[in-house]
Amino acid sequence: MAEVPAPAATTVPHQTAHRTPTRQQSVRSSAPGGPAGPAGAPGGSGGSGGSAAHAARGPRSVPGWLWSLPPVAALALVFLYPLALVVQQSFSPENGGGAFDAYASVFRSHSFREALGTTVWLAAGATVGCLVLGFVLALIIAFVPFPGAKAVAKFIDVFLSFPSFLITLALLFIYGTVGMANGLWTDVSGSAEGPFHFLTTPWGVLLAEITYFTPFVMRPLLAAFSQLDTAQLEVASSLGAKPARIIRRVILPEALPALAAGGSLVLVMCLNEFGIVLFTGAKDVTTLPMLVYGKAILESDYSAACVVAVVNIAISVGLFGLYRVVSKRAGA
């Protein structure tokens, strides 16, 4: 019986020895900084290694403060420099004297105290009127379904772009001395003139400011009402709450930040309003902006005009700072 020869023992070790160096070589060639092929290949010792390191570092970054220089310089040139000139002129009377002589003279004058009081009560009255009227109108537009509600809401956005004197001019066409209301009265009664002359009084200015600035309160209110969860209103209504209670307990707390934002904006804008007072022709109504105009243009007293302007700016900035503190505490 012939013997079967045993399998060659050197076959498997020979194949294993042939494969193992191949794996080790592949691992070594793929390792960072390991040996590679010709110069210029990744990881090789050619010039591409330096360029790859340079690309990893990236270009040299410009300091952040250099990017802020152009807008700060433009702001200083366009706004801060003229404002600094106004403040400097208020401390430099043209007739000589001390730095605060112009302030003392203006504060002692009856015209300044009267203008300050008129400005404050007109701004406060217009703000209260805009808050009440704006809240009611925003409630109707947002929660009372009627045809054209969306069109009215869009018209509010367009109304914000109107100049203030345009609204005053429209009121003059209606309630002016020769306006439609007086013309209708004279045609019916045969009188020589109509009874409507309130536009030239502080009440006419107040009406014009409320008419013009109410949409500035309605816009943030409509935005706040659009985010209100209607399920709360439905639950409150299903529990038997009346509309007045729903408004007081559900809608009003959600609207307080929007009311604060709109009211503060109206207050600051009314303090600085000039066109409405001028176009109503109310000669007996003198506000701080009108006093600045009178001192600078009519009397050529630039030091006094700058003093009044600085006071007006201080009041406006103070109110804005107060609004920021209140809005932060309210979480607006």
PDB file of C-alpha atoms in Angstrom, residues 14 51 64 90 107 135 155-156 161 167 182 188 209 214 222 231 257 264 276-277 279 283 292 317:
ATOM      1  CA  HIS A  14       4.862  31.343   2.966  1.00  0.00           C
ATOM      2  CA  SER A  51       2.072  74.178   2.115  1.00  0.00           C
ATOM      3  CA  GLY A  64     -12.153  92.772  15.179  1.00  0.00           C
ATOM      4  CA  SER A  90     -25.283 125.886  24.839  1.00  0.00           C
ATOM      5  CA  PHE A 107     -34.763 128.332  32.973  1.00  0.00           C
ATOM      6  CA  PHE A 135     -56.010  98.787  22.232  1.00  0.00           C
ATOM      7  CA  PHE A 155     -53.303  99.535   5.899  1.00  0.00           C
ATOM      8  CA  ILE A 156     -51.958 100.121   9.409  1.00  0.00           C
ATOM      9  CA  SER A 161     -45.109 105.690   6.505  1.00  0.00           C
ATOM     10  CA  ILE A 167     -52.787 113.857   8.738  1.00  0.00           C
ATOM     11  CA  ASN A 182     -67.927 124.533   9.044  1.00  0.00           C
ATOM     12  CA  VAL A 188     -77.658 124.648   6.875  1.00  0.00           C
ATOM     13  CA  GLU A 209     -51.390 113.607  17.604  1.00  0.00           C
ATOM     14  CA  THR A 214     -52.414 105.513  17.327  1.00  0.00           C
ATOM     15  CA  LEU A 222     -51.575  93.203  16.465  1.00  0.00           C
ATOM     16  CA  ALA A 231     -57.461  77.926  22.997  1.00  0.00           C
ATOM     17  CA  PRO A 257     -45.241  94.328  26.821  1.00  0.00           C
ATOM     18  CA  SER A 264     -43.028 104.592  25.167  1.00  0.00           C
ATOM     19  CA  ILE A 276     -48.335 118.735  13.751  1.00  0.00           C
ATOM     20  CA  VAL A 277     -48.100 121.814  15.975  1.00  0.00           C
ATOM     21  CA  PHE A 279     -49.547 122.808  10.562  1.00  0.00           C
ATOM     22  CA  LYS A 283     -50.307 130.115  17.738  1.00  0.00           C
ATOM     23  CA  VAL A 292     -36.217 125.875  19.526  1.00  0.00           C
ATOM     24  CA  VAL A 317     -32.969 109.924  26.419  1.00  0.00           C
TER      25      VAL A 317
END
